[in-house]
Short mmCIF file of C-alpha atoms and ligand atoms in Angstrom, two decimals:
data_model
loop_
_atom_site.label_atom_id
_atom_site.label_comp_id
_atom_site.label_asym_id
_atom_site.label_seq_id
_atom_site.Cartn_x
_atom_site.Cartn_y
_atom_site.Cartn_z
CA MET A 185 -2.57 16.17 18.69
CA THR A 186 -4.57 18.88 17.13
CA ASP A 187 -7.54 18.48 14.86
CA ALA A 188 -7.09 18.24 10.98
CA ALA A 189 -3.47 17.14 11.46
CA THR A 190 -1.40 14.48 9.54
CA ALA A 191 0.03 11.77 11.79
CA CYS A 192 3.31 9.98 10.79
CA CYS A 193 4.10 6.56 12.20
CA THR A 194 7.71 5.64 12.50
CA ASP A 195 9.39 3.19 15.00
CA ALA A 196 12.87 1.97 15.45
CA ARG A 197 11.44 -1.65 15.44
CA PHE A 198 10.89 -1.33 11.69
CA LEU A 199 14.61 -1.32 11.29
CA LEU A 200 15.34 -4.53 13.07
CA HIS A 201 14.36 -6.51 9.94
CA ASP A 202 17.29 -6.16 7.69
CA LEU A 203 19.43 -8.27 5.43
CA PRO A 204 22.62 -6.59 3.80
CA GLY A 205 22.33 -6.59 -0.04
CA HIS A 206 18.57 -7.38 -0.02
CA PRO A 207 16.58 -4.61 -1.89
CA GLU A 208 13.95 -4.48 0.88
CA GLY A 209 16.35 -3.39 3.68
CA ARG A 210 16.23 -0.81 6.59
CA VAL A 211 18.17 1.80 4.39
CA ARG A 212 14.76 2.39 2.71
CA LEU A 213 13.22 3.82 5.84
CA GLU A 214 16.53 5.70 6.66
CA ARG A 215 16.44 7.49 3.28
CA ILE A 216 12.90 8.40 3.68
CA ALA A 217 13.51 9.74 7.14
CA ALA A 218 16.39 11.90 6.12
CA GLN A 219 14.30 13.34 3.24
CA LEU A 220 11.38 14.15 5.55
CA GLU A 221 13.88 16.01 7.91
CA ARG A 222 15.40 17.76 5.09
CA ASP A 223 12.29 19.08 3.71
CA GLY A 224 10.87 20.14 7.05
CA LEU A 225 8.04 17.59 6.58
CA ALA A 226 8.61 15.61 9.74
CA ALA A 227 8.20 18.73 12.09
CA ARG A 228 4.88 19.39 10.24
CA MET A 229 3.36 15.90 11.01
CA HIS A 230 2.42 14.54 14.43
CA ALA A 231 4.77 11.68 15.32
CA LEU A 232 2.79 8.60 16.21
CA PRO A 233 4.56 5.54 17.70
CA ALA A 234 3.75 2.11 16.65
CA GLU A 235 1.84 -0.33 18.92
CA THR A 236 2.65 -3.89 19.01
CA VAL A 237 -0.29 -5.47 17.07
CA ASP A 238 -3.15 -6.75 19.27
CA PRO A 239 -2.82 -10.57 18.86
CA ASP A 240 -6.63 -11.00 18.49
CA LEU A 241 -6.62 -8.51 15.73
CA LEU A 242 -3.77 -10.21 13.89
CA ALA A 243 -5.50 -13.63 14.29
CA ARG A 244 -8.54 -12.25 12.39
CA VAL A 245 -6.35 -11.56 9.46
CA HIS A 246 -3.90 -14.38 9.58
CA SER A 247 -4.18 -18.00 10.44
CA PRO A 248 -2.91 -19.22 13.69
CA ALA A 249 -0.54 -21.59 11.92
CA ASN A 250 0.95 -18.76 9.89
CA ILE A 251 1.56 -16.48 12.85
CA ARG A 252 3.16 -19.37 14.74
CA MET A 253 5.38 -20.12 11.79
CA VAL A 254 6.71 -16.46 11.48
CA GLU A 255 7.22 -16.51 15.18
CA GLN A 256 9.27 -19.82 15.02
CA VAL A 257 11.46 -18.90 12.08
CA ALA A 258 12.54 -15.74 14.05
CA ALA A 259 13.00 -17.69 17.24
CA ARG A 260 15.53 -19.98 15.53
CA GLY A 261 17.41 -17.01 14.44
CA GLY A 262 15.88 -16.32 10.93
CA GLY A 263 15.51 -18.09 7.52
CA TYR A 264 13.41 -17.68 4.41
CA LEU A 265 9.48 -17.98 4.09
CA ASP A 266 10.25 -18.14 0.23
CA PRO A 267 13.36 -17.57 -1.93
CA ASP A 268 12.73 -13.77 -1.79
CA THR A 269 11.52 -13.41 1.76
CA TYR A 270 14.08 -13.25 4.46
CA MET A 271 13.67 -13.23 8.20
CA VAL A 272 16.29 -12.59 10.83
CA GLU A 273 16.03 -12.87 14.59
CA ARG A 274 14.06 -9.84 15.12
CA SER A 275 11.81 -9.84 12.12
CA TYR A 276 8.81 -11.06 13.89
CA GLU A 277 9.11 -8.09 16.32
CA ALA A 278 9.43 -5.75 13.33
CA ALA A 279 6.48 -7.30 11.71
CA LEU A 280 4.25 -6.99 14.78
CA ALA A 281 5.25 -3.38 15.09
CA ALA A 282 4.59 -2.70 11.37
CA ALA A 283 1.04 -4.29 11.50
CA GLY A 284 0.40 -2.40 14.77
CA GLY A 285 1.68 0.83 13.38
CA ALA A 286 -0.83 0.54 10.43
CA ALA A 287 -3.55 -0.07 13.08
CA ALA A 288 -2.37 2.82 15.14
CA CYS A 289 -2.69 5.18 12.26
CA THR A 290 -6.17 3.98 11.48
CA ARG A 291 -7.27 4.41 15.12
CA ALA A 292 -5.79 7.94 15.09
CA VAL A 293 -7.82 8.84 12.02
CA LEU A 294 -11.04 7.05 12.89
CA SER A 295 -10.99 8.62 16.44
CA GLY A 296 -10.70 11.93 15.07
CA ALA A 297 -7.19 12.58 16.59
CA ALA A 298 -5.76 13.07 13.12
CA ARG A 299 -7.37 13.86 9.79
CA ASN A 300 -5.14 11.55 7.91
CA ALA A 301 -1.96 9.49 8.57
CA ILE A 302 0.98 7.89 6.92
CA ALA A 303 2.41 4.59 8.36
CA LEU A 304 6.20 4.34 7.24
CA VAL A 305 6.38 0.74 8.07
CA ARG A 306 8.29 -2.34 6.99
CA PRO A 307 8.44 -5.21 6.38
CA PRO A 308 5.80 -4.44 3.81
CA GLY A 309 2.53 -6.27 3.72
CA HIS A 310 0.41 -6.63 0.62
CA HIS A 311 1.76 -9.86 -0.63
CA ALA A 312 1.06 -11.66 2.83
CA THR A 313 -1.92 -13.76 2.48
CA ARG A 314 -4.11 -15.21 5.32
CA VAL A 315 -2.01 -18.33 5.55
CA ARG A 316 1.62 -17.20 4.42
CA GLY A 317 4.17 -14.62 4.26
CA MET A 318 5.75 -14.07 0.69
CA GLY A 319 7.26 -11.39 -1.63
CA PHE A 320 9.13 -9.59 1.19
CA CYS A 321 6.00 -9.43 3.22
CA LEU A 322 5.59 -11.13 6.66
CA PHE A 323 2.14 -9.90 7.95
CA ASN A 324 -0.46 -7.75 5.93
CA ASN A 325 -0.31 -4.23 7.46
CA VAL A 326 -3.02 -2.83 5.38
CA ALA A 327 -5.26 -5.80 5.88
CA VAL A 328 -4.76 -5.53 9.65
CA ALA A 329 -5.66 -1.75 9.49
CA ALA A 330 -8.85 -2.40 7.63
CA GLN A 331 -9.94 -5.24 9.96
CA ALA A 332 -9.17 -2.70 12.89
CA ALA A 333 -11.66 -0.24 11.08
CA LEU A 334 -14.19 -2.79 10.69
CA ASP A 335 -14.12 -4.39 14.08
CA GLU A 336 -13.17 -1.58 16.42
CA PHE A 337 -15.10 1.28 14.80
CA GLY A 338 -17.96 -0.57 13.16
CA LEU A 339 -17.10 0.62 9.58
CA GLU A 340 -18.97 -1.28 6.90
CA ARG A 341 -17.15 -0.01 3.77
CA VAL A 342 -13.36 0.39 3.61
CA LEU A 343 -11.62 1.29 0.24
CA VAL A 344 -8.00 -0.08 -0.43
CA VAL A 345 -6.12 1.73 -3.19
CA ASP A 346 -2.96 -0.26 -4.07
CA TRP A 347 -0.67 1.55 -6.36
CA ASP A 348 2.42 -0.64 -5.85
CA VAL A 349 3.79 -2.01 -9.17
CA HIS A 350 2.94 -5.47 -7.82
CA HIS A 351 -0.53 -7.02 -7.43
CA GLY A 352 -1.30 -7.20 -3.74
CA ASN A 353 -2.45 -10.75 -3.82
CA GLY A 354 -2.52 -11.06 0.00
CA THR A 355 -4.94 -8.33 0.50
CA GLN A 356 -7.09 -9.56 -2.32
CA ASP A 357 -6.96 -12.96 -0.65
CA ILE A 358 -7.86 -11.92 2.72
CA PHE A 359 -10.98 -9.85 1.63
CA TYR A 360 -11.91 -11.78 -1.52
CA GLU A 361 -15.32 -12.86 -0.13
CA SER A 362 -16.04 -9.56 1.72
CA PRO A 363 -18.09 -6.55 0.49
CA GLN A 364 -16.72 -4.60 3.62
CA VAL A 365 -13.53 -4.05 1.93
CA LEU A 366 -13.24 -2.89 -1.76
CA TYR A 367 -9.75 -3.76 -2.98
CA PHE A 368 -8.55 -1.74 -6.07
CA SER A 369 -5.07 -2.44 -7.45
CA THR A 370 -3.07 -1.07 -10.51
CA HIS A 371 -0.04 -3.31 -11.34
CA GLN A 372 2.27 -4.54 -13.96
CA TYR A 373 0.92 -7.82 -15.54
CA PRO A 374 1.95 -10.38 -15.99
CA HIS A 375 4.65 -10.02 -13.25
CA TYR A 376 5.25 -11.08 -9.71
CA PRO A 377 3.24 -12.47 -8.03
CA GLY A 378 1.38 -13.82 -10.96
CA SER A 379 -2.26 -12.86 -9.85
CA GLY A 380 -4.23 -9.68 -10.53
CA SER A 381 -6.25 -10.49 -13.72
CA TRP A 382 -9.15 -8.10 -14.31
CA GLU A 383 -11.27 -11.24 -14.13
CA GLU A 384 -10.63 -11.66 -10.32
CA ILE A 385 -13.55 -9.50 -9.11
CA GLY A 386 -14.31 -11.16 -5.72
CA ALA A 387 -16.52 -14.10 -4.95
CA GLY A 388 -19.51 -14.82 -2.82
CA ALA A 389 -20.73 -11.84 -1.07
CA GLY A 390 -17.50 -10.16 -2.15
CA ARG A 391 -18.29 -10.41 -5.69
CA GLY A 392 -17.77 -6.98 -7.49
CA PHE A 393 -15.65 -5.83 -4.62
CA ASN A 394 -12.18 -6.57 -5.99
CA ALA A 395 -11.01 -4.43 -8.90
CA ASN A 396 -7.80 -5.20 -10.70
CA VAL A 397 -6.22 -3.09 -13.32
CA PRO A 398 -3.52 -5.17 -14.87
CA LEU A 399 -1.05 -3.15 -16.94
CA PRO A 400 1.62 -3.81 -19.48
CA ALA A 401 5.00 -2.48 -18.88
CA GLY A 402 5.45 1.15 -20.18
CA VAL A 403 2.10 2.56 -18.92
CA GLY A 404 2.84 5.81 -17.21
CA ASP A 405 1.21 9.10 -15.98
CA ALA A 406 -1.39 9.58 -18.87
CA GLY A 407 -2.51 6.04 -18.50
CA PHE A 408 -2.78 6.18 -14.61
CA ALA A 409 -4.49 9.50 -14.82
CA ARG A 410 -7.17 7.77 -17.09
CA ILE A 411 -7.55 4.78 -14.76
CA PHE A 412 -8.17 7.01 -11.87
CA ASP A 413 -10.66 9.08 -13.72
CA GLU A 414 -12.56 6.30 -15.39
CA VAL A 415 -12.44 3.47 -12.88
CA LEU A 416 -11.12 4.36 -9.39
CA ILE A 417 -13.27 7.48 -8.95
CA PRO A 418 -16.59 6.08 -10.20
CA LEU A 419 -16.06 2.93 -8.36
CA ALA A 420 -15.35 4.80 -5.12
CA GLU A 421 -18.34 7.22 -5.60
CA ARG A 422 -20.52 4.24 -6.04
CA TYR A 423 -19.14 2.39 -3.00
CA ARG A 424 -19.09 5.41 -0.74
CA PRO A 425 -16.12 4.29 1.53
CA GLN A 426 -15.91 5.40 5.12
CA LEU A 427 -12.14 5.20 5.20
CA ILE A 428 -9.56 4.96 2.32
CA LEU A 429 -6.40 2.93 2.88
CA VAL A 430 -3.51 3.24 0.42
CA SER A 431 -0.93 0.42 -0.18
CA ALA A 432 1.73 3.04 -1.49
CA GLY A 433 4.43 1.26 -3.31
CA TYR A 434 6.91 3.51 -5.26
CA ASP A 435 8.18 0.80 -7.48
CA ALA A 436 5.93 1.83 -10.34
CA HIS A 437 8.19 4.63 -10.96
CA TRP A 438 10.21 4.44 -14.28
CA THR A 439 13.53 4.28 -12.49
CA ASP A 440 12.60 1.28 -10.21
CA PRO A 441 14.99 -1.57 -10.62
CA LEU A 442 12.49 -4.34 -9.91
CA ALA A 443 9.74 -3.47 -12.49
CA GLY A 444 8.64 -1.79 -15.71
CA LEU A 445 5.83 0.69 -15.27
CA ALA A 446 6.64 4.36 -16.22
CA LEU A 447 5.15 6.63 -13.62
CA SER A 448 7.08 9.90 -12.67
CA LEU A 449 6.93 11.83 -9.54
CA ALA A 450 4.32 14.05 -11.12
CA GLY A 451 2.26 10.96 -11.76
CA TYR A 452 2.53 9.87 -8.24
CA TRP A 453 1.64 13.37 -6.91
CA ARG A 454 -1.53 13.25 -9.13
CA MET A 455 -2.64 9.81 -7.67
CA ALA A 456 -1.75 11.06 -3.97
CA THR A 457 -3.83 14.37 -4.39
CA GLU A 458 -6.59 12.45 -6.20
CA VAL A 459 -6.96 10.08 -3.37
CA VAL A 460 -6.93 12.88 -0.76
CA ALA A 461 -9.57 14.70 -2.71
CA LEU A 462 -11.78 11.59 -3.09
CA ALA A 463 -11.44 11.10 0.84
CA GLY A 464 -12.45 14.82 1.24
CA ARG A 465 -15.64 14.38 -0.79
CA LEU A 466 -16.70 10.91 0.29
CA CYS A 467 -15.28 10.26 3.92
CA ALA A 468 -14.35 13.52 5.77
CA GLY A 469 -10.83 13.30 4.39
CA ARG A 470 -9.96 10.09 6.28
CA VAL A 471 -7.00 8.48 4.48
CA VAL A 472 -4.38 6.18 5.87
CA VAL A 473 -1.41 5.54 3.77
CA ALA A 474 0.96 2.69 4.41
CA LEU A 475 4.49 2.07 2.80
CA GLU A 476 4.83 -0.96 0.50
CA GLY A 477 7.61 -1.25 -2.11
CA GLY A 478 9.97 1.08 -3.82
CA TYR A 479 13.57 0.21 -4.31
CA ASN A 480 15.25 3.12 -6.06
CA LEU A 481 16.71 4.67 -2.97
CA ASP A 482 17.57 7.99 -4.44
CA LEU A 483 13.76 8.34 -5.60
CA LEU A 484 11.99 6.85 -2.52
CA GLY A 485 12.40 9.73 -0.09
CA LEU A 486 11.35 12.33 -2.66
CA ALA A 487 8.20 10.14 -3.62
CA VAL A 488 7.22 9.63 0.01
CA ALA A 489 7.80 13.42 0.77
CA ASP A 490 5.34 14.32 -1.98
CA THR A 491 2.76 11.89 -0.59
CA CYS A 492 3.22 13.63 2.78
CA ARG A 493 2.78 17.08 1.07
CA ALA A 494 -0.49 15.72 -0.46
CA LEU A 495 -1.79 14.49 2.91
CA LEU A 496 -0.84 17.95 4.39
CA GLY A 497 -2.72 19.66 1.62
CA ASP A 498 0.32 21.50 0.10
CA ALA A 499 -0.44 23.13 -3.30
CA GLY A 500 2.31 21.37 -5.24
CA PRO A 501 5.03 18.67 -4.98
CA GLY A 502 8.64 18.76 -4.18
CA PRO A 503 11.57 19.03 -6.67
CA ASP A 504 11.81 16.14 -9.35
CA PRO A 505 15.37 15.49 -10.47
CA PHE A 506 14.18 12.53 -12.47
CA GLY A 507 11.56 13.97 -14.84
CA ARG A 508 9.68 11.46 -17.03
CA THR A 509 10.88 8.59 -19.19
CA GLY A 510 11.64 9.48 -22.64
CA TRP A 511 9.76 6.45 -24.13
CA PRO A 512 6.29 6.57 -25.57
CA GLU A 513 3.55 5.40 -23.15
CA GLN A 514 1.83 2.08 -23.66
CA PRO A 515 -1.94 2.61 -24.41
CA VAL A 516 -4.52 1.56 -21.72
CA ASP A 517 -7.71 1.45 -23.86
CA ARG A 518 -8.13 -2.36 -24.00
CA VAL A 519 -7.64 -2.98 -20.25
CA LEU A 520 -9.73 0.04 -19.43
CA ALA A 521 -12.75 -1.46 -21.45
CA LEU A 522 -12.31 -4.78 -19.83
CA VAL A 523 -12.14 -3.56 -16.25
CA LYS A 524 -15.18 -1.07 -16.85
CA ARG A 525 -17.29 -3.84 -18.34
CA ALA A 526 -16.30 -6.17 -15.54
CA HIS A 527 -17.49 -3.67 -12.90
CA GLY A 528 -20.45 -2.21 -14.61
CA LEU A 529 -18.97 1.16 -15.16
ZN1 ZN B 696 6.05 -3.92 -5.12
#
């Protein structure tokens, strides 16, 4: 692997977790892979295979009882962790590989083997708390990546940017009392999973290191641009992260069937390039993106391709056949004022 390269983690085990008819299925990754091939992006990135996650690392993120439960549900052929969260016989294997894939990307970036990386993993992770899987998520891939950065490389400050339309309650939960991980999330609110108020700012030593930006349905590109400019960037500049992780959900696009925010592909492109630029200024460009949600299969490949272009440093995004929603955007002034006050910005 040459310096200053973008690594891309894919693995056939991520396809073993699948339930026909469920929105979080293997076809999501198949559509992404096809788009990256079509656009010549796969060939421009260094293929990084997933590792099975180190059991000790996983056990520093999730409780032993939780890990055992996921293993046992798979061992009896599958089942449900909650009404939304299926498991099949090989889901445990897929989840171990997904968490290991996010950790492998982090190691590639922190060792200098890659400048930045994208982990095209599933099952997704950001709803998985320390003690339970939920919301399509079994193990928390981004939390495992953050923990690997802290434990194996001695990092003290990791910023997680979560632009999935849903609040990453699991990531918040795992690092709620830690100043070593600053969790920043934009999400529709109120909406699944119910958490994510601006008042949830962390506790104990972690107080001030959890920043939620809860948004009404209908907030789109203009609102997100202001949130990044007025909250994320000043917070990050104050925190001085040594690594930026992204929980990259594409379900905040206006066409997503599961939610009601109004980003366009242009809005996602802006966020991705802002994060890359921020990392360039603050932490030698070190960014690891991990796939979370995104359920419009016709959009998902295009959106991920644009994020890859941002990581590669391309000047512009790919084509956008969807454009913008025709509806007026909801304003963000009120929530911006509350979040800024809560975080002393
Ligand atoms: Zn989501």
